[in-house]
Amino acid sequence: MTLRASFLPPFAAILAAAAALAGCAKDDGTYPSLSIRDAERASGVFEPVKPEPFVPAPQAAETLGRIEGLKAAALASHNRFLAAADKARTQVAAARGAGIGAEQWSVAQVALGNLAGIRSETMTSLADLDLLYVNARTEGLELGEIESVRSDVEKLVDEEDRLMDSLNSQLAG
């Protein structure tokens, strides 16, 4: 039995080697070539279809009226802001050097708060214009009028911001 057990592993190894070598047998030409066939070659030229240019639809008359109304509201609140800013300048100048909590300082703070309230009206017009812009953009409508008015109102808000920053820094300094 000992002889048989020692003979089995070499025999199994020879059998496995023979099976592996059978896989390396020479091709007899019965298998197709793996080279590219004529049907697999790219031929011809495909031209993409040119899309028609996008032409946005015009804004509705109601929307155009709303845009003009928002512009008028922004200009009106900006004019109120400028009028209140003149009064606030006087009160901030009077509060210079006064300590926090002094009567002049409190009056100047109230004036600045009033300015901030008026500024928020201009910002509300700008926010409504932003909403109209987003809606028009997603619906594929013409944007020229909204962009123009929005740019004008944004300049008004920027001017108000600069003026408020200036007055706040004067009061703090």
CSV table of C-alpha atoms in Angstrom, one decimal:
chain,number,residue,atom,x,y,z
A,1,MET,CA,0.0,0.0,0.0
A,2,THR,CA,2.8,2.3,0.7
A,3,LEU,CA,4.0,1.9,-2.9
A,4,ARG,CA,0.7,2.7,-4.3
A,5,ALA,CA,0.2,5.9,-2.2
A,6,SER,CA,3.6,7.2,-3.3
A,7,PHE,CA,2.8,6.5,-7.0
A,8,LEU,CA,-0.5,8.4,-7.1
A,9,PRO,CA,0.8,12.1,-6.8
A,10,PRO,CA,3.3,11.8,-9.6
A,11,PHE,CA,0.8,10.2,-11.8
A,12,ALA,CA,-1.8,12.9,-11.1
A,13,ALA,CA,0.9,15.5,-11.9
A,14,ILE,CA,1.7,13.9,-15.3
A,15,LEU,CA,-2.0,13.6,-16.1
A,16,ALA,CA,-2.6,17.3,-15.3
A,17,ALA,CA,0.5,18.3,-17.4
A,18,ALA,CA,-0.8,16.3,-20.4
A,19,ALA,CA,-4.2,18.0,-20.2
A,20,ALA,CA,-2.6,21.4,-20.0
A,21,LEU,CA,-0.4,20.7,-23.0
A,22,ALA,CA,-3.4,19.5,-25.0
A,23,GLY,CA,-4.7,23.1,-24.7
A,24,CYS,CA,-1.6,24.3,-26.5
A,25,ALA,CA,-2.1,22.2,-29.5
A,26,LYS,CA,-1.5,23.9,-32.9
A,27,ASP,CA,-4.5,25.6,-34.6
A,28,ASP,CA,-5.6,23.6,-37.6
A,29,GLY,CA,-7.3,26.7,-39.2
A,30,THR,CA,-10.9,25.9,-38.2
A,31,TYR,CA,-11.3,28.9,-36.0
A,32,PRO,CA,-12.1,32.4,-37.5
A,33,SER,CA,-9.5,35.1,-37.4
A,34,LEU,CA,-9.9,37.8,-34.8
A,35,SER,CA,-8.7,40.6,-37.1
A,36,ILE,CA,-11.1,43.5,-37.9
A,37,ARG,CA,-13.6,42.6,-40.7
A,38,ASP,CA,-14.7,45.0,-43.4
A,39,ALA,CA,-18.2,45.4,-41.8
A,40,GLU,CA,-16.5,46.4,-38.5
A,41,ARG,CA,-14.5,49.2,-40.1
A,42,ALA,CA,-15.9,52.8,-39.8
A,43,SER,CA,-17.0,54.1,-43.1
A,44,GLY,CA,-19.0,57.1,-44.2
A,45,VAL,CA,-19.4,60.4,-42.4
A,46,PHE,CA,-22.3,61.3,-40.2
A,47,GLU,CA,-23.2,65.0,-40.0
A,48,PRO,CA,-25.1,66.0,-36.9
A,49,VAL,CA,-28.4,67.8,-37.4
A,50,LYS,CA,-28.0,71.5,-36.7
A,51,PRO,CA,-30.5,72.6,-34.1
A,52,GLU,CA,-32.7,75.5,-34.9
A,53,PRO,CA,-31.7,78.6,-32.9
A,54,PHE,CA,-33.7,79.2,-29.7
A,55,VAL,CA,-36.0,82.2,-29.9
A,56,PRO,CA,-37.6,82.9,-26.5
A,57,ALA,CA,-41.3,83.7,-26.3
A,58,PRO,CA,-42.2,87.3,-25.4
A,59,GLN,CA,-43.3,88.2,-21.9
A,60,ALA,CA,-47.0,88.5,-21.2
A,61,ALA,CA,-48.4,92.0,-21.0
A,62,GLU,CA,-49.3,91.4,-17.4
A,63,THR,CA,-45.7,90.5,-16.5
A,64,LEU,CA,-44.4,93.6,-18.3
A,65,GLY,CA,-46.9,95.7,-16.3
A,66,ARG,CA,-45.7,94.1,-13.1
A,67,ILE,CA,-42.1,94.7,-14.0
A,68,GLU,CA,-42.8,98.4,-14.5
A,69,GLY,CA,-44.8,98.5,-11.3
A,70,LEU,CA,-41.8,97.0,-9.4
A,71,LYS,CA,-39.5,99.5,-11.0
A,72,ALA,CA,-41.7,102.4,-9.9
A,73,ALA,CA,-42.0,101.0,-6.4
A,74,ALA,CA,-38.2,100.7,-6.2
A,75,LEU,CA,-37.7,104.2,-7.4
A,76,ALA,CA,-40.3,105.6,-4.9
A,77,SER,CA,-38.7,103.8,-2.0
A,78,HIS,CA,-35.2,104.9,-3.1
A,79,ASN,CA,-36.4,108.5,-3.2
A,80,ARG,CA,-37.8,108.1,0.3
A,81,PHE,CA,-34.5,106.5,1.4
A,82,LEU,CA,-32.5,109.5,0.1
A,83,ALA,CA,-34.8,112.0,1.8
A,84,ALA,CA,-34.5,110.0,5.1
A,85,ALA,CA,-30.7,109.7,4.6
A,86,ASP,CA,-30.3,113.5,4.6
A,87,LYS,CA,-32.0,113.6,8.0
A,88,ALA,CA,-30.0,110.6,9.2
A,89,ARG,CA,-26.7,112.3,8.2
A,90,THR,CA,-27.5,115.3,10.4
A,91,GLN,CA,-28.4,113.0,13.3
A,92,VAL,CA,-25.2,110.9,12.9
A,93,ALA,CA,-23.1,114.0,12.7
A,94,ALA,CA,-24.7,115.2,16.0
A,95,ALA,CA,-24.0,111.9,17.6
A,96,ARG,CA,-20.3,111.8,16.8
A,97,GLY,CA,-18.3,111.7,20.0
A,98,ALA,CA,-21.4,110.9,22.0
A,99,GLY,CA,-21.2,107.7,24.0
A,100,ILE,CA,-23.3,104.6,23.4
A,101,GLY,CA,-26.6,105.2,25.1
A,102,ALA,CA,-26.5,109.0,24.9
A,103,GLU,CA,-29.5,110.8,23.6
A,104,GLN,CA,-27.9,111.8,20.3
A,105,TRP,CA,-26.6,108.3,19.7
A,106,SER,CA,-30.1,106.8,20.3
A,107,VAL,CA,-31.7,109.3,17.9
A,108,ALA,CA,-29.0,108.4,15.3
A,109,GLN,CA,-29.7,104.7,15.8
A,110,VAL,CA,-33.4,105.2,15.3
A,111,ALA,CA,-32.7,107.2,12.0
A,112,LEU,CA,-30.4,104.3,10.8
A,113,GLY,CA,-33.2,101.8,11.7
A,114,ASN,CA,-35.6,103.9,9.7
A,115,LEU,CA,-33.2,103.8,6.7
A,116,ALA,CA,-32.9,100.0,7.0
A,117,GLY,CA,-36.7,99.7,6.9
A,118,ILE,CA,-37.0,101.8,3.8
A,119,ARG,CA,-34.1,99.9,2.2
A,120,SER,CA,-36.0,96.7,2.7
A,121,GLU,CA,-38.8,98.0,0.5
A,122,THR,CA,-36.3,98.5,-2.3
A,123,MET,CA,-35.0,95.0,-1.6
A,124,THR,CA,-38.5,93.6,-1.8
A,125,SER,CA,-38.8,95.0,-5.3
A,126,LEU,CA,-35.5,93.4,-6.2
A,127,ALA,CA,-36.5,90.0,-4.8
A,128,ASP,CA,-39.8,90.1,-6.8
A,129,LEU,CA,-37.8,90.9,-9.9
A,130,ASP,CA,-35.5,88.0,-9.1
A,131,LEU,CA,-38.6,85.7,-8.9
A,132,LEU,CA,-39.9,87.0,-12.2
A,133,TYR,CA,-36.5,86.4,-13.8
A,134,VAL,CA,-36.2,82.8,-12.5
A,135,ASN,CA,-39.8,82.0,-13.7
A,136,ALA,CA,-39.1,83.5,-17.1
A,137,ARG,CA,-35.8,81.7,-17.5
A,138,THR,CA,-37.3,78.3,-16.7
A,139,GLU,CA,-40.3,78.9,-19.0
A,140,GLY,CA,-38.0,80.0,-21.9
A,141,LEU,CA,-39.4,83.6,-22.0
A,142,GLU,CA,-37.6,86.7,-23.2
A,143,LEU,CA,-35.4,88.2,-20.4
A,144,GLY,CA,-34.3,91.5,-21.7
A,145,GLU,CA,-36.8,93.8,-19.9
A,146,ILE,CA,-36.5,91.9,-16.6
A,147,GLU,CA,-32.6,92.0,-16.8
A,148,SER,CA,-32.6,95.7,-17.5
A,149,VAL,CA,-35.0,96.7,-14.7
A,150,ARG,CA,-33.3,94.3,-12.3
A,151,SER,CA,-29.9,95.8,-13.0
A,152,ASP,CA,-31.3,99.3,-12.4
A,153,VAL,CA,-32.9,98.3,-9.1
A,154,GLU,CA,-29.7,96.5,-8.0
A,155,LYS,CA,-27.8,99.7,-8.5
A,156,LEU,CA,-30.2,101.5,-6.3
A,157,VAL,CA,-29.8,98.9,-3.6
A,158,ASP,CA,-26.0,99.1,-3.9
A,159,GLU,CA,-26.1,102.8,-3.5
A,160,GLU,CA,-28.3,102.5,-0.4
A,161,ASP,CA,-25.9,99.8,1.1
A,162,ARG,CA,-22.9,102.1,0.6
A,163,LEU,CA,-24.7,105.0,2.2
A,164,MET,CA,-25.8,102.9,5.2
A,165,ASP,CA,-22.3,101.5,5.6
A,166,SER,CA,-20.9,105.0,5.6
A,167,LEU,CA,-23.3,106.3,8.2
A,168,ASN,CA,-22.8,103.2,10.4
A,169,SER,CA,-19.0,103.7,10.3
A,170,GLN,CA,-19.3,107.4,11.1
A,171,LEU,CA,-21.4,106.6,14.1
A,172,ALA,CA,-19.1,103.9,15.3
A,173,GLY,CA,-15.9,106.0,14.7
